[in-house]
PDB file of C-alpha atoms in Angstrom:
ATOM      1  CA  MET K   1      14.107  31.526   1.228  1.00 70.00           C
ATOM      2  CA  PRO K   2      11.199  29.500   2.600  1.00 73.00           C
ATOM      3  CA  THR K   3      10.620  29.285   6.335  1.00 78.00           C
ATOM      4  CA  LYS K   4      10.501  26.185   8.336  1.00 75.00           C
ATOM      5  CA  ALA K   5       6.654  26.417   8.691  1.00 73.00           C
ATOM      6  CA  GLU K   6       6.398  26.529   4.776  1.00 70.00           C
ATOM      7  CA  LEU K   7       8.726  23.612   4.458  1.00 68.00           C
ATOM      8  CA  LYS K   8       6.847  21.499   6.972  1.00 67.00           C
ATOM      9  CA  SER K   9       3.350  22.481   5.443  1.00 64.00           C
ATOM     10  CA  LYS K  10       4.629  21.420   1.809  1.00 64.00           C
ATOM     11  CA  LYS K  11       2.643  18.136   0.783  1.00 69.00           C
ATOM     12  CA  THR K  12       4.859  15.288   0.192  1.00 71.00           C
ATOM     13  CA  LYS K  13       4.566  13.557  -3.246  1.00 79.00           C
ATOM     14  CA  LEU K  14       4.486   9.678  -3.069  1.00 86.00           C
ATOM     15  CA  LYS K  15       5.249   7.219  -5.825  1.00 89.00           C
ATOM     16  CA  LEU K  16       3.061   4.514  -4.253  1.00 92.00           C
ATOM     17  CA  ARG K  17      -0.604   5.091  -3.747  1.00 92.00           C
ATOM     18  CA  SER K  18      -3.635   3.277  -2.268  1.00 92.00           C
ATOM     19  CA  GLY K  19      -4.643   0.358  -4.526  1.00 91.00           C
ATOM     20  CA  ASP K  20      -1.187  -0.330  -6.121  1.00 93.00           C
ATOM     21  CA  ARG K  21       0.069  -3.898  -6.400  1.00 94.00           C
ATOM     22  CA  VAL K  22       3.521  -4.139  -4.575  1.00 95.00           C
ATOM     23  CA  ILE K  23       6.136  -6.618  -3.701  1.00 96.00           C
ATOM     24  CA  ILE K  24       7.778  -6.385  -0.240  1.00 95.00           C
ATOM     25  CA  ILE K  25      11.562  -6.138  -0.809  1.00 95.00           C
ATOM     26  CA  ALA K  26      12.820  -6.217   2.701  1.00 94.00           C
ATOM     27  CA  GLY K  27      11.622  -7.435   6.093  1.00 89.00           C
ATOM     28  CA  LYS K  28      10.174 -10.721   7.351  1.00 90.00           C
ATOM     29  CA  ASP K  29       7.480 -10.969   4.346  1.00 91.00           C
ATOM     30  CA  LYS K  30      10.231 -10.369   1.662  1.00 93.00           C
ATOM     31  CA  GLY K  31       9.061 -11.457  -1.811  1.00 94.00           C
ATOM     32  CA  GLN K  32       5.261 -11.425  -0.724  1.00 94.00           C
ATOM     33  CA  ILE K  33       3.033  -9.826  -3.264  1.00 94.00           C
ATOM     34  CA  GLY K  34      -0.103  -7.813  -2.073  1.00 94.00           C
ATOM     35  CA  PHE K  35      -1.819  -4.463  -2.454  1.00 94.00           C
ATOM     36  CA  ILE K  36      -1.784  -1.174  -0.469  1.00 94.00           C
ATOM     37  CA  ALA K  37      -4.713  -0.668   1.579  1.00 94.00           C
ATOM     38  CA  ALA K  38      -3.820   2.682   3.084  1.00 94.00           C
ATOM     39  CA  VAL K  39      -0.968   5.094   3.117  1.00 93.00           C
ATOM     40  CA  ASP K  40       0.158   7.546   5.688  1.00 92.00           C
ATOM     41  CA  PRO K  41       2.246  10.151   3.903  1.00 90.00           C
ATOM     42  CA  GLU K  42       3.593  12.020   6.790  1.00 87.00           C
ATOM     43  CA  LYS K  43       5.255   8.785   8.359  1.00 91.00           C
ATOM     44  CA  ARG K  44       5.794   7.404   5.004  1.00 93.00           C
ATOM     45  CA  ARG K  45       4.194   4.078   5.922  1.00 94.00           C
ATOM     46  CA  ALA K  46       1.588   1.916   4.349  1.00 95.00           C
ATOM     47  CA  LEU K  47      -0.595  -1.158   5.177  1.00 94.00           C
ATOM     48  CA  VAL K  48      -0.228  -3.945   2.621  1.00 94.00           C
ATOM     49  CA  LEU K  49      -2.833  -6.754   2.349  1.00 93.00           C
ATOM     50  CA  GLN K  50      -2.766  -9.925   0.470  1.00 92.00           C
ATOM     51  CA  ASP K  51      -5.838 -11.282  -1.440  1.00 90.00           C
ATOM     52  CA  ASN K  52      -7.442 -14.217   0.297  1.00 87.00           C
ATOM     53  CA  ASP K  53      -8.660 -17.109  -2.013  1.00 88.00           C
ATOM     54  CA  GLU K  54     -10.783 -18.696   0.772  1.00 89.00           C
ATOM     55  CA  ASN K  55     -12.773 -15.442   1.810  1.00 87.00           C
ATOM     56  CA  PRO K  56     -12.313 -12.630  -0.705  1.00 86.00           C
ATOM     57  CA  GLU K  57     -13.993 -10.070   1.643  1.00 89.00           C
ATOM     58  CA  MET K  58     -11.355 -10.556   4.354  1.00 86.00           C
ATOM     59  CA  PRO K  59      -7.704 -10.111   2.846  1.00 89.00           C
ATOM     60  CA  ASN K  60      -4.786 -11.495   4.798  1.00 88.00           C
ATOM     61  CA  PRO K  61      -2.454  -8.808   6.358  1.00 90.00           C
ATOM     62  CA  LEU K  62       1.249  -8.753   5.244  1.00 91.00           C
ATOM     63  CA  ASN K  63       3.836  -7.670   7.826  1.00 89.00           C
ATOM     64  CA  ALA K  64       1.230  -8.669  10.428  1.00 90.00           C
ATOM     65  CA  ALA K  65       1.600  -8.492  14.307  1.00 92.00           C
ATOM     66  CA  VAL K  66      -0.047 -11.101  16.562  1.00 93.00           C
ATOM     67  CA  LYS K  67      -2.339  -9.715  19.276  1.00 93.00           C
ATOM     68  CA  HIS K  68      -3.417 -11.965  22.030  1.00 94.00           C
ATOM     69  CA  LYS K  69      -6.719 -11.822  23.700  1.00 93.00           C
ATOM     70  CA  LYS K  70      -7.293 -13.548  26.959  1.00 94.00           C
ATOM     71  CA  ALA K  71     -10.742 -15.135  27.922  1.00 93.00           C
ATOM     72  CA  ARG K  72     -12.662 -12.627  30.072  1.00 93.00           C
ATOM     73  CA  TYR K  73     -15.338 -15.065  31.347  1.00 92.00           C
ATOM     74  CA  GLN K  74     -15.797 -18.725  31.773  1.00 91.00           C
ATOM     75  CA  GLY K  75     -16.680 -20.474  28.360  1.00 91.00           C
ATOM     76  CA  GLU K  76     -14.905 -17.719  26.300  1.00 92.00           C
ATOM     77  CA  GLN K  77     -11.811 -18.786  24.354  1.00 93.00           C
ATOM     78  CA  SER K  78      -8.543 -17.101  24.246  1.00 94.00           C
ATOM     79  CA  ALA K  79      -7.605 -15.965  20.899  1.00 94.00           C
ATOM     80  CA  ARG K  80      -4.617 -14.818  18.849  1.00 94.00           C
ATOM     81  CA  TYR K  81      -5.548 -12.089  16.040  1.00 89.00           C
ATOM     82  CA  ARG K  82      -3.147 -11.068  13.254  1.00 88.00           C
ATOM     83  CA  ILE K  83      -3.490  -7.262  12.627  1.00 88.00           C
ATOM     84  CA  PRO K  84      -1.695  -5.483   9.848  1.00 88.00           C
ATOM     85  CA  ALA K  85       1.370  -3.365  10.909  1.00 93.00           C
ATOM     86  CA  PRO K  86       2.427  -0.484   8.738  1.00 95.00           C
ATOM     87  CA  ILE K  87       5.482  -1.026   6.593  1.00 95.00           C
ATOM     88  CA  ASP K  88       7.879   1.522   5.468  1.00 95.00           C
ATOM     89  CA  LEU K  89       7.359   2.649   1.768  1.00 94.00           C
ATOM     90  CA  SER K  90      11.047   2.049   1.040  1.00 94.00           C
ATOM     91  CA  ASN K  91      10.608  -1.596   1.710  1.00 95.00           C
ATOM     92  CA  LEU K  92       7.832  -1.771  -1.091  1.00 95.00           C
ATOM     93  CA  MET K  93       8.255  -1.775  -4.951  1.00 95.00           C
ATOM     94  CA  LEU K  94       5.474  -1.410  -7.301  1.00 95.00           C
ATOM     95  CA  LEU K  95       4.608  -4.140  -9.815  1.00 94.00           C
ATOM     96  CA  ASP K  96       4.685  -3.388 -13.585  1.00 92.00           C
ATOM     97  CA  PRO K  97       1.075  -3.790 -14.887  1.00 90.00           C
ATOM     98  CA  LYS K  98       2.394  -5.440 -18.126  1.00 90.00           C
ATOM     99  CA  ASP K  99       4.671  -8.388 -16.698  1.00 89.00           C
ATOM    100  CA  ASN K 100       4.237  -8.328 -12.870  1.00 90.00           C
ATOM    101  CA  LYS K 101       7.804  -7.717 -12.228  1.00 94.00           C
ATOM    102  CA  PRO K 102       9.124  -5.090  -9.809  1.00 95.00           C
ATOM    103  CA  THR K 103       9.563  -1.641 -11.398  1.00 94.00           C
ATOM    104  CA  ARG K 104      10.515   2.151 -10.451  1.00 94.00           C
ATOM    105  CA  VAL K 105       8.104   4.797 -10.733  1.00 93.00           C
ATOM    106  CA  GLY K 106       8.546   7.966 -12.554  1.00 92.00           C
ATOM    107  CA  ARG K 107       6.355  11.134 -13.243  1.00 91.00           C
ATOM    108  CA  ARG K 108       5.894  12.628 -16.594  1.00 92.00           C
ATOM    109  CA  LYS K 109       3.669  15.418 -18.070  1.00 91.00           C
ATOM    110  CA  GLU K 110       0.906  14.087 -20.477  1.00 89.00           C
ATOM    111  CA  GLY K 111      -1.280  17.025 -21.677  1.00 88.00           C
ATOM    112  CA  ASP K 112      -1.802  19.447 -18.742  1.00 90.00           C
ATOM    113  CA  THR K 113      -1.634  16.654 -16.032  1.00 89.00           C
ATOM    114  CA  ILE K 114       1.285  14.987 -14.406  1.00 89.00           C
ATOM    115  CA  VAL K 115       0.957  11.026 -14.471  1.00 90.00           C
ATOM    116  CA  ARG K 116       2.777   8.373 -12.947  1.00 91.00           C
ATOM    117  CA  TYR K 117       4.341   5.566 -15.082  1.00 93.00           C
ATOM    118  CA  ALA K 118       6.322   2.376 -14.693  1.00 92.00           C
ATOM    119  CA  LYS K 119       9.997   2.885 -15.771  1.00 92.00           C
ATOM    120  CA  ARG K 120      10.332  -0.768 -16.769  1.00 91.00           C
ATOM    121  CA  SER K 121       7.711  -0.805 -19.574  1.00 89.00           C
ATOM    122  CA  GLY K 122       6.799   3.009 -19.877  1.00 89.00           C
ATOM    123  CA  THR K 123       3.187   2.303 -19.441  1.00 90.00           C
ATOM    124  CA  THR K 124       1.198   4.960 -17.670  1.00 91.00           C
ATOM    125  CA  LEU K 125      -0.032   3.765 -14.172  1.00 88.00           C
ATOM    126  CA  THR K 126      -3.953   4.447 -13.669  1.00 80.00           C
ATOM    127  CA  ASP K 127      -4.795   5.134 -10.026  1.00 67.00           C
ATOM    128  CA  ALA K 128      -6.801   2.223  -8.756  1.00 55.00           C
ATOM    129  CA  HIS K 129      -8.647   4.579  -6.480  1.00 48.00           C
ATOM    130  CA  ASN K 130      -9.696   6.745  -9.281  1.00 50.00           C
ATOM    131  CA  VAL K 131     -10.744   3.774 -11.493  1.00 48.00           C
ATOM    132  CA  MET K 132     -12.961   2.466  -8.425  1.00 46.00           C
ATOM    133  CA  LEU K 133     -14.618   5.791  -8.044  1.00 45.00           C
ATOM    134  CA  LYS K 134     -15.288   6.113 -11.774  1.00 49.00           C
ATOM    135  CA  GLY K 135     -16.751   2.658 -11.873  1.00 50.00           C
ATOM    136  CA  ASP K 136     -19.174   3.418  -8.742  1.00 47.00           C
ATOM    137  CA  LYS K 137     -20.665   6.512 -10.619  1.00 44.00           C
ATOM    138  CA  LYS K 138     -21.956   4.501 -13.658  1.00 39.00           C
TER     139      LYS K 138
END
C-alpha cells in the first residue's frame, strides 16, 4: 500500500500540453479557439492565447482579466490591461488535427513509447513543443 507522500509525489499525466490547439467548452469565452501557452499540472490549469492577425508577436489572451492602472504623475494616462487568467483543463477540449473539430485524447503504445492520439480520427498527436525544439536544432 503506497503512503500519502508517495501518492502526492506521483507525477500527474495530463492529456493537454503546451502548444496544443484547443476550444473552450465552458465559461465566458465558450466556443473560442486558441492554443495553450502554459500548463500548471499541480493546479490543473492552463493559459490559453489566441492568434492575433494584426500583431503576430502579441497573441490575445482568452479568459482575460482586466487590470486597471492609475496614472501616477501628471501627463501619464490611466490604462486598462487585459492579462490572461488561467482556465481549468476540464473546460478545454483538444481540436483534431485532421478536421479541426473537438476530440477526446487517448494514449496508446507505439513501439516502445506511449503517444497521445485523437480519438475522433485516430491520428497520432505530435507534441508542438517537441516539434519546435527539433526545428531549432536544424
